[in-house]
Amino acid sequence: MSFRMILRVFLTVFLCLRASGQGGGELRFSIRNDPKTFDPLLAEDEASGTVRYLTGATLIRIDRKTQKFAPELAESWRILAGGTSIVFKLRQGILFSDGTPFSSDDVAYTFRRMTDPKMHSPVGDSFRGGPGEIKTLVQGPAQVTVTFPAAIAGVESLFDQLTIVSSHSPKKELATLGPFVLGEHKPGSHVLFRRNPNYWKKDATGRRLPYLDSVRADIQQNGDLELLRFKRGEVHMIDTLDPELFDRLWAGSPGETRNAGASLESEMLWFNQVSGAPLPAHKKAWFRSKDFRRAFSSAINRSDLCRLAFKGHADQAAGPISGANRLWANAKLAPHVYDPKAALARLHRDGFRLEKGTLRDRQGNAVEFSLTTNSGNKARSRMAALVQQDLAKIGIRLNVVPLDLPSLIERITRTHDYEACLLGLVNVDLDPNSQMNVWLSSAANHPWNPKQKTPETAWEAEIDRLMRAQSSALDPKKRKAAFDRVQEIVWEEAPILYLVNKHALSAVSRRVLNVSPVSLWPRLYWNPEYLRVTNQVAQSR
Amino acid sequence: MTTAGKSAGVLLFAIVAASLAAGYLAPASYETQFRESPNASPCRQFPLGTDELGRDRLARLLYGSRVSLLLAPAAAALSVALSALIGITAGYAGGWLERAAMAAADLFVSLPWLFLLLTVRALLPLNVTPWASILITFLLLGALSWAPGARVIRSGAAALKHSEFALLARASGCPGPRLLWKHILPNLRPLMAAQFWIAIPMFILSEANLGMLGLGIAEPLPSWGGLLAEIQDPGRIAGNPVLLAPAILLTVFLSCFQFVFSKGDR
Amino acid sequence: MSETLHPMNGSHPLLSVSLSANYPNRPGVLDNVCFDVKSGEILALVGQSGSGKSTVALCILKLLEVKGGSSSGAIMFQGRDIEKATEREMRGIRGREISLVPQSPHSALNPALRIGTQLKEAWRAHAEDKWESGKQGILRLLENVDLPADEAFLRRYPSQVSVGQAQRVLIAMAVIHRPRLLIADEPTSALDLLTQREVLDLFARLNRELNMAILYISHDLLSVASLCHRAAVLERGRIVECGAAEQIFEHPSHPYTKRLIDALPHLQRTP
Ligand SMILES: Nc1ncnc2c1ncn2[C@@H]1O[C@H](COP(=O)(O)OP(=O)(O)OP(=O)(O)O)[C@@H](O)[C@H]1O
Ligand SMILES: [Mg+2]
C-alpha cells in the first residue's frame, strides 16, 4: 500500500467523520399506523399526513408557532375580486428533489389533478365547496392566478394542505419540494425519509437545509412500548403522551418531558336532544331544558377533573374552541363556574326538586340516566367517575356505560339510542369553516340533534345564520365577530358542556436540537428542516 | 383434617367474613372520593392507601371481594349446571341429539366472542344499575362457558350409560330422566367439581376484560377484576406494591377454597 | 325337534319365548330360541360362555336396544306379547312383573350411591307411598336374604360390602315388588361354594314362598341340577335340548349337552 493511498483512506475517513459531525444525523420517532398513501393529494390519515408534511411543500404554510400564514413556495400573494381569486408570486430557482425545476405550470397542474373528480382528493373536496370550476391562469413562470367560482372566506388556510406536485417529473408525485424525500417503506415496520439535496431553504449562515440526514418513522401502536424505546434511546421523541406516562417519564428524567400547554383537544359531554330518539318524553324534556343543562354543567367540578383525571395536565374548558387556537377562540368566555348550590337553585326554578337525596322533575320522575363513553380510555373513565360523584351531590344519578367506540358512534349518529355522551374532540384545523359540519343544525355531525330539516330552536337558527355569515364574509374581523357570537351562544345554551382541554404532552430526547413543541399538529416536527440529532447529550436547561 | 387443611379453612372463613362485614371493617365507603388525597400511600386513615380518585383501597378491596366472591362461584355453578345438563342429555340420548349438542358446543367454542358480546351489550338497555350490570355479566359468563365442560361430561355420561348399573336401573323400571338424575349424575360429580374449580378464577379475570366492552362491573362498584386490571401497568407496581394486594388475596382465596372443598370429592 | 321344545303341559305358560336376535357386528346371536316358563317353575338356561344366555335375559326385558342389539319374534308373558309392548308398558313390567338379578354383583351396583339409596330407587320405581313404609318392607327383606337389616348397612357404599353381600342386595332389590318372574343371570358365579349354597337355598325359598317363577341362567350344571325343575341347553344361539332337569343330566341326548356334562369334574367322580 502506497503512502498516497493510505493518505487517501485517511482523508476519506476523516471527511466522513467530519460530515457526520456536521450533519444532523438520523431522527427517529413513532407513528401509529402505516401510511395509506404516498400521494399528497390523497392523504387523509395521520400517517399519510406525516409523509406529506415531511416531503411536501405548499404555497402558503400556517406557521405552527405564530399560527399566522407564512409564505413558502409563494413569495407573496394577493386576494382579488372580492375573494374569488388569488394571485401568487412564486419563488424562482427552486428544484424538485429529482432536479426538475419548479414553475407556475406545476401549480396549475396540481390544481387540475386535485380537482379531477376521478381523483377523489380530500384536499380537492375542501376547495371545491360549491358548484363551478376552479380555474388557474399561468402568467409567466413566476406568477399564477387561481379563480374560484365563489368567494371562499379564509381561503389561505386551505393552502396549508395543498402540496404542489410536479407536472413533468418522471417520478410523478415522488418528486417533492419538501425538506425530505421518501427513502423506503417497510410495511408494519418503518418509513424512512432521506434528506432532499435540492431543498431550497437555507439557514441564517447560508447553509443548505435540512440539517438531518434522514428521518425514520417506526410503526408502533403501543404507547408503553413507545415509552420504553424512548428510554432506551431508540426513538428520539414522542409527540403525544398520556398523563400517566408523562408523569412516569417526568419522575425519571424531567428534562425530557415537554408540556406545550392546552392543546386543541377538548373533552366534552352532551345530551341527546333528537326529537325522534327512543327515549321517554320526560327525559327528552330534561335534555331540552337549558336550565337543566346549565345546572348540570355548574355541578361539575372542572378543576377536579383536571387535577384527578388528568393529573393536572389539563385546563378547564370554557367553550368549543380551545385557547390553543389563538386567533379564533373567544377570549371573553370563562368556564362555567362550579357551584352546586346555584345549580340546585336553577333546577328549582325549572320545576325540579330534591327529595331525600333524589332529584325529581315536575311529574315526580327521579332524574337518573346513563352517561355513555368509549371504553378503554383511562382518563375518560376517571372523568366519568368524577362527574358521577359530582352529580350525585345534586341528586342526579348517572349510570356510567363504557361502550366500544364503533357501537357508541352507531348510537350517536344512527339509532340515537343514548342519553348523554362523554367524548373527546380534536380540531386539527384552526379555521371555523372546517367546523360547519358540526355547528349547522342540518349537518350530519351536529352532535346533539343532527340533520334537522329546519332549526328546532331559535338559538340553533341563530348559530346557523352566524356560521353562514362567517363563511361568506371576507373581512377577517367580521368573521371573528360572528364566530365569537357562536361560541357565546354555545356557552349560554350549553348544548355541549365543554369540560377540559388536555395539555399537549410530549417527550423529546436531549440529543435532539431545535425542537420547540407547539399545540398544533405536528407538535414536535413542525419545523423538520431545522431539527438536528447530535451524538452528545445537549445541556439540560 | 390436617393442620394445613384447618388453617386453610380458617383463612377462607376470615376472607369471606371480612368481605361480608365490609360495611363494618372498611374505614370508608367504596365510592367516596377523598379528592384531596388521591394516590395516597398506606397510612392510618387509609390502610392500603387510595386510588387515583382518592377512594379508599381497603374498602374497594373488601367490597370487591364481596362482589367477586359471591358471583364468580355462582356463575361457575351455573356454567357447570348447564354443562351437566347438556352433556348428560347428549351423552345419554346419543343419536342426533348428541350430534346436535356437540355441534353446538363446537360452535360455541369457536364463536367470535368479542363480536357476540358487543351485540349482547347493544341489546341491553343502557340504564342498568351497577349491581344489575355485574349480575348480567356473571350470568353471561356462566351461560356462555358451558361448552368445554359439556364435552367432558358428555363423554363421561356416554361411558356410564353402558355401565351395568345403568342397565340394572332400567331393568328395575326406572324411567330415563330419573336414571340420568339419580343414577348417572352422582357419578359425574368429580368431573363437574373440576369444571367448577377451573371456572372461578377464569370468571374473575374475564369480568375485568368484559369491562372493556361496557359489560363488566360499572362505576363506582369495585370488583377483583377491576382491581386486578390496575396492575396491568407494570410501571406502577414498582412505585406502589400495595397494588398487589388484590392479586395476593385472590391467590390465597382460591388455594384455600380448593384445599378445603376439593377434599370432599375424594 | 320342536316337539321336545314344547312339552305338553296342561296349564298356560307364564312366559313363552320364540326369539331371534342380532348385534350390529354379530348377526344371529340368537337363532329362533324357543322355550316356556310355567308359573312357579324354575327353568334353567345353560350353555357355554358366549352362547347368548344374557342376551336372552335382555330380550325378555326388552332392553337389548340399550346394548345396541335388535330382536324379532314373540315373547308372550301372561298372555301379552312383550315384543309389541310400548316402552311405557315395559317400564310397568320391569321390576314389578319381571325382575333381573344381573351377572356381576359389583359392577351392577352404582358406586356413587349408598346401598339404601339404590334399594329405595328400585322401590320408588313402582311405589308412590311414603318411603318410611317402604323402608320397613325393605329391612324385612334384607333380613330375609340374610343381610344385616339396619340403618348402618343401608348407609354403606357398594365398595364397603363383600361380593356375596352385594349379590344378596341385588336379589333383595329384584324381589322388592314380588315379581311373577325372576331372571337370575349367573347369580352364583362370583361366590365361593358355601355362599353359593346359601344363595341357591334363598332362590328355592323365594320360589316356594312367593310362588315366583325363576329363569335361572347358569353354566354351573351342579347348581342347576340341585335347584331347577327343567332345563334348556343353549349352544351358539340355539336351544339344542330342553326337558326335565334329571332327564337331561342323566340321559343327555344332544352331543353338546354330553360334552357339557362330561366337562364336569364332580359328576365324573361320582359313581
Ligand atoms: N353389545 C354387544 N355387541 C356385539 N356383540 C355382543 C354384545 N354383547 C354380547 N355380544 C356377543 O354376543 C354373544 C352372546 O353374548 P352373551 O353376553 O349373551 O353371552 P353369555 O352366554 O351371557 O356369556 P357369559 O356366560 O360369558 O355371560 C357373545 O358372543 C358376545 O360376544
Ligand atoms: Mg352372560
GROMACS .gro file of C-alpha atoms in nm, chain C residues 8-258:
model
  251
  815MET     CA    1  -9.725  -8.081   2.652
  816ASN     CA    2  -9.840  -7.941   2.975
  817GLY     CA    3 -10.192  -7.859   3.075
  818SER     CA    4 -10.154  -7.509   3.223
  819HIS     CA    5 -10.096  -7.192   3.022
  820PRO     CA    6  -9.724  -7.095   3.041
  821LEU     CA    7  -9.625  -6.776   3.226
  822LEU     CA    8  -9.369  -6.692   2.964
  823SER     CA    9  -9.339  -6.829   2.618
  824VAL     CA   10  -9.041  -6.727   2.413
  825SER     CA   11  -8.967  -6.762   2.044
  826LEU     CA   12  -8.681  -6.532   1.954
  827SER     CA   13  -8.406  -6.434   1.718
  828ALA     CA   14  -8.159  -6.157   1.794
  829ASN     CA   15  -7.864  -5.976   1.635
  830TYR     CA   16  -7.591  -5.738   1.738
  831PRO     CA   17  -7.483  -5.492   1.473
  832ASN     CA   18  -7.148  -5.660   1.411
  833ARG     CA   19  -7.259  -6.006   1.509
  834PRO     CA   20  -7.568  -6.139   1.337
  835GLY     CA   21  -7.751  -6.449   1.456
  836VAL     CA   22  -7.666  -6.428   1.826
  837LEU     CA   23  -7.998  -6.593   1.896
  838ASP     CA   24  -8.145  -6.808   1.626
  839ASN     CA   25  -8.510  -6.895   1.684
  840VAL     CA   26  -8.474  -6.966   2.054
  841CYS     CA   27  -8.798  -7.116   2.188
  842PHE     CA   28  -8.887  -7.213   2.545
  843ASP     CA   29  -9.161  -7.177   2.805
  844VAL     CA   30  -9.155  -7.090   3.171
  845LYS     CA   31  -9.455  -7.205   3.365
  846SER     CA   32  -9.592  -7.024   3.663
  847GLY     CA   33  -9.396  -7.111   3.977
  848GLU     CA   34  -9.139  -7.309   3.786
  849ILE     CA   35  -8.759  -7.283   3.794
  850LEU     CA   36  -8.623  -7.321   3.443
  851ALA     CA   37  -8.251  -7.340   3.390
  852LEU     CA   38  -8.089  -7.193   3.082
  853VAL     CA   39  -7.746  -7.349   3.047
  854GLY     CA   40  -7.474  -7.303   2.794
  855GLN     CA   41  -7.115  -7.213   2.738
  856SER     CA   42  -6.988  -6.865   2.787
  857GLY     CA   43  -7.083  -6.656   2.485
  858SER     CA   44  -7.368  -6.880   2.384
  859GLY     CA   45  -7.619  -6.598   2.425
  860LYS     CA   46  -7.772  -6.652   2.768
  861SER     CA   47  -7.751  -6.290   2.887
  862THR     CA   48  -7.889  -6.183   2.551
  863VAL     CA   49  -8.198  -6.390   2.616
  864ALA     CA   50  -8.242  -6.216   2.952
  865LEU     CA   51  -8.213  -5.873   2.795
  866CYS     CA   52  -8.461  -5.968   2.523
  867ILE     CA   53  -8.721  -6.069   2.776
  868LEU     CA   54  -8.686  -5.731   2.947
  869LYS     CA   55  -8.679  -5.563   2.607
  870LEU     CA   56  -8.350  -5.397   2.691
  871LEU     CA   57  -8.144  -5.533   2.406
  872GLU     CA   58  -8.154  -5.195   2.234
  873VAL     CA   59  -7.955  -5.048   2.520
  874LYS     CA   60  -7.670  -5.271   2.413
  875GLY     CA   61  -7.726  -5.186   2.051
  876GLY     CA   62  -7.886  -5.515   1.952
  877SER     CA   63  -8.220  -5.588   1.789
  878SER     CA   64  -8.457  -5.880   1.825
  879SER     CA   65  -8.753  -6.032   1.645
  880GLY     CA   66  -9.006  -6.298   1.731
  881ALA     CA   67  -9.261  -6.321   2.010
  882ILE     CA   68  -9.235  -6.311   2.388
  883MET     CA   69  -9.569  -6.397   2.538
  884PHE     CA   70  -9.585  -6.300   2.902
  885GLN     CA   71  -9.910  -6.371   3.085
  886GLY     CA   72 -10.085  -6.380   2.751
  887ARG     CA   73  -9.935  -6.048   2.633
  888ASP     CA   74  -9.674  -6.005   2.363
  889ILE     CA   75  -9.385  -5.814   2.520
  890GLU     CA   76  -9.223  -5.766   2.181
  891LYS     CA   77  -9.512  -5.538   2.090
  892ALA     CA   78  -9.536  -5.359   2.425
  893THR     CA   79  -9.458  -4.986   2.437
  894GLU     CA   80  -9.166  -4.855   2.639
  895ARG     CA   81  -9.414  -4.715   2.886
  896GLU     CA   82  -9.581  -5.052   2.935
  897MET     CA   83  -9.241  -5.213   2.967
  898ARG     CA   84  -9.148  -4.974   3.247
  899GLY     CA   85  -9.451  -5.103   3.434
  900ILE     CA   86  -9.342  -5.463   3.378
  901ARG     CA   87  -8.969  -5.430   3.456
  902GLY     CA   88  -8.901  -5.467   3.823
  903ARG     CA   89  -9.262  -5.537   3.909
  904GLU     CA   90  -9.364  -5.833   3.691
  905ILE     CA   91  -9.024  -5.944   3.568
  906SER     CA   92  -8.705  -5.873   3.762
  907LEU     CA   93  -8.341  -5.925   3.687
  908VAL     CA   94  -8.054  -6.033   3.907
  909PRO     CA   95  -7.754  -5.934   3.698
  910GLN     CA   96  -7.439  -6.128   3.634
  911SER     CA   97  -7.165  -5.933   3.813
  912PRO     CA   98  -7.270  -5.808   4.152
  913HIS     CA   99  -7.015  -5.535   4.198
  914SER     CA  100  -7.039  -5.356   3.871
  915ALA     CA  101  -7.416  -5.380   3.885
  916LEU     CA  102  -7.426  -5.164   4.194
  917ASN     CA  103  -7.382  -4.792   4.144
  918PRO     CA  104  -7.052  -4.694   4.310
  919ALA     CA  105  -7.172  -4.342   4.382
  920LEU     CA  106  -7.492  -4.440   4.563
  921ARG     CA  107  -7.544  -4.586   4.908
  922ILE     CA  108  -7.697  -4.935   4.929
  923GLY     CA  109  -8.006  -4.783   5.091
  924THR     CA  110  -8.048  -4.531   4.813
  925GLN     CA  111  -8.029  -4.798   4.548
  926LEU     CA  112  -8.287  -5.012   4.722
  927LYS     CA  113  -8.505  -4.706   4.764
  928GLU     CA  114  -8.474  -4.626   4.395
  929ALA     CA  115  -8.583  -4.977   4.299
  930TRP     CA  116  -8.876  -4.950   4.536
  931ARG     CA  117  -8.967  -4.600   4.419
  932ALA     CA  118  -8.994  -4.718   4.057
  933HIS     CA  119  -9.326  -4.885   4.135
  934ALA     CA  120  -9.448  -4.729   4.457
  935GLU     CA  121  -9.597  -4.394   4.533
  936ASP     CA  122  -9.647  -4.408   4.910
  937LYS     CA  123  -9.415  -4.278   5.181
  938TRP     CA  124  -9.061  -4.410   5.189
  939GLU     CA  125  -9.097  -4.492   5.561
  940SER     CA  126  -9.347  -4.767   5.486
  941GLY     CA  127  -9.134  -4.900   5.202
  942LYS     CA  128  -8.827  -4.894   5.419
  943GLN     CA  129  -8.982  -5.129   5.675
  944GLY     CA  130  -9.055  -5.376   5.396
  945ILE     CA  131  -8.703  -5.348   5.265
  946LEU     CA  132  -8.547  -5.403   5.609
  947ARG     CA  133  -8.757  -5.720   5.645
  948LEU     CA  134  -8.644  -5.824   5.301
  949LEU     CA  135  -8.279  -5.774   5.395
  950GLU     CA  136  -8.336  -5.995   5.695
  951ASN     CA  137  -8.491  -6.249   5.462
  952VAL     CA  138  -8.180  -6.261   5.243
  953ASP     CA  139  -7.950  -6.284   5.547
  954LEU     CA  140  -7.819  -5.931   5.534
  955PRO     CA  141  -7.774  -5.701   5.832
  956ALA     CA  142  -8.110  -5.527   5.844
  957ASP     CA  143  -8.003  -5.197   5.997
  958GLU     CA  144  -7.955  -4.833   5.907
  959ALA     CA  145  -7.578  -4.863   5.915
  960PHE     CA  146  -7.585  -5.120   5.638
  961LEU     CA  147  -7.816  -4.906   5.429
  962ARG     CA  148  -7.569  -4.619   5.463
  963ARG     CA  149  -7.280  -4.817   5.317
  964TYR     CA  150  -7.144  -4.770   4.967
  965PRO     CA  151  -7.106  -5.073   4.737
  966SER     CA  152  -6.730  -5.064   4.786
  967GLN     CA  153  -6.791  -5.129   5.155
  968VAL     CA  154  -6.976  -5.462   5.119
  969SER     CA  155  -6.849  -5.806   5.018
  970VAL     CA  156  -6.929  -5.966   4.686
  971GLY     CA  157  -7.168  -6.213   4.849
  972GLN     CA  158  -7.345  -5.930   5.029
  973ALA     CA  159  -7.365  -5.737   4.707
  974GLN     CA  160  -7.521  -6.035   4.535
  975ARG     CA  161  -7.782  -6.061   4.809
  976VAL     CA  162  -7.853  -5.691   4.786
  977LEU     CA  163  -7.921  -5.740   4.417
  978ILE     CA  164  -8.151  -6.032   4.488
  979ALA     CA  165  -8.336  -5.831   4.750
  980MET     CA  166  -8.365  -5.546   4.506
  981ALA     CA  167  -8.507  -5.778   4.243
  982VAL     CA  168  -8.780  -5.919   4.465
  983ILE     CA  169  -8.898  -5.596   4.629
  984HIS     CA  170  -9.214  -5.593   4.420
  985ARG     CA  171  -9.264  -5.969   4.428
  986PRO     CA  172  -9.240  -6.022   4.055
  987ARG     CA  173  -9.405  -6.317   3.882
  988LEU     CA  174  -9.081  -6.397   3.706
  989LEU     CA  175  -8.725  -6.357   3.828
  990ILE     CA  176  -8.441  -6.375   3.578
  991ALA     CA  177  -8.122  -6.464   3.758
  992ASP     CA  178  -7.822  -6.428   3.530
  993GLU     CA  179  -7.544  -6.643   3.672
  994PRO     CA  180  -7.608  -6.523   4.026
  995THR     CA  181  -7.356  -6.753   4.186
  996SER     CA  182  -7.060  -6.733   3.956
  997ALA     CA  183  -6.870  -6.491   4.177
  998LEU     CA  184  -6.928  -6.674   4.502
  999ASP     CA  185  -6.747  -6.938   4.699
 1000LEU     CA  186  -6.914  -7.275   4.735
 1001LEU     CA  187  -7.068  -7.222   5.076
 1002THR     CA  188  -7.212  -6.887   4.986
 1003GLN     CA  189  -7.332  -7.033   4.659
 1004ARG     CA  190  -7.521  -7.292   4.853
 1005GLU     CA  191  -7.687  -7.024   5.068
 1006VAL     CA  192  -7.789  -6.823   4.765
 1007LEU     CA  193  -7.931  -7.129   4.596
 1008ASP     CA  194  -8.131  -7.205   4.908
 1009LEU     CA  195  -8.253  -6.849   4.902
 1010PHE     CA  196  -8.381  -6.890   4.548
 1011ALA     CA  197  -8.553  -7.214   4.634
 1012ARG     CA  198  -8.719  -7.045   4.927
 1013LEU     CA  199  -8.831  -6.746   4.725
 1014ASN     CA  200  -8.971  -6.979   4.466
 1015ARG     CA  201  -9.158  -7.173   4.729
 1016GLU     CA  202  -9.279  -6.891   4.948
 1017LEU     CA  203  -9.368  -6.635   4.683
 1018ASN     CA  204  -9.453  -6.882   4.409
 1019MET     CA  205  -9.208  -6.694   4.192
 1020ALA     CA  206  -9.107  -6.842   3.859
 1021ILE     CA  207  -8.732  -6.825   3.803
 1022LEU     CA  208  -8.537  -6.827   3.481
 1023TYR     CA  209  -8.207  -6.946   3.619
 1024ILE     CA  210  -7.923  -6.872   3.380
 1025SER     CA  211  -7.604  -7.056   3.451
 1026HIS     CA  212  -7.320  -7.258   3.319
 1027ASP     CA  213  -7.285  -7.426   3.653
 1028LEU     CA  214  -7.458  -7.756   3.597
 1029LEU     CA  215  -7.427  -7.862   3.959
 1030SER     CA  216  -7.633  -7.580   4.093
 1031VAL     CA  217  -7.879  -7.627   3.811
 1032ALA     CA  218  -7.922  -7.988   3.898
 1033SER     CA  219  -7.995  -7.913   4.259
 1034LEU     CA  220  -8.231  -7.621   4.203
 1035CYS     CA  221  -8.418  -7.643   3.878
 1036HIS     CA  222  -8.726  -7.829   3.765
 1037ARG     CA  223  -8.645  -7.813   3.399
 1038ALA     CA  224  -8.350  -7.710   3.189
 1039ALA     CA  225  -8.287  -7.580   2.839
 1040VAL     CA  226  -7.947  -7.604   2.675
 1041LEU     CA  227  -7.826  -7.318   2.455
 1042GLU     CA  228  -7.549  -7.363   2.202
 1043ARG     CA  229  -7.438  -7.073   1.990
 1044GLY     CA  230  -7.777  -6.914   1.993
 1045ARG     CA  231  -7.983  -7.227   1.950
 1046ILE     CA  232  -8.172  -7.438   2.204
 1047VAL     CA  233  -8.037  -7.784   2.149
 1048GLU     CA  234  -8.211  -7.969   2.425
 1049CYS     CA  235  -8.491  -7.900   2.670
 1050GLY     CA  236  -8.660  -8.114   2.933
 1051ALA     CA  237  -8.682  -8.213   3.298
 1052ALA     CA  238  -8.355  -8.143   3.475
 1053GLU     CA  239  -8.286  -8.501   3.592
 1054GLN     CA  240  -8.359  -8.636   3.250
 1055ILE     CA  241  -8.113  -8.406   3.081
 1056PHE     CA  242  -7.837  -8.478   3.326
 1057GLU     CA  243  -7.890  -8.849   3.330
 1058HIS     CA  244  -7.969  -8.905   2.964
 1059PRO     CA  245  -7.835  -8.616   2.763
 1060SER     CA  246  -7.944  -8.661   2.403
 1061HIS     CA  247  -7.751  -8.386   2.229
 1062PRO     CA  248  -7.374  -8.419   2.186
 1063TYR     CA  249  -7.323  -8.065   2.310
 1064THR     CA  250  -7.508  -8.143   2.632
 1065LYS     CA  251  -7.299  -8.453   2.670
   0.00000   0.00000   0.00000
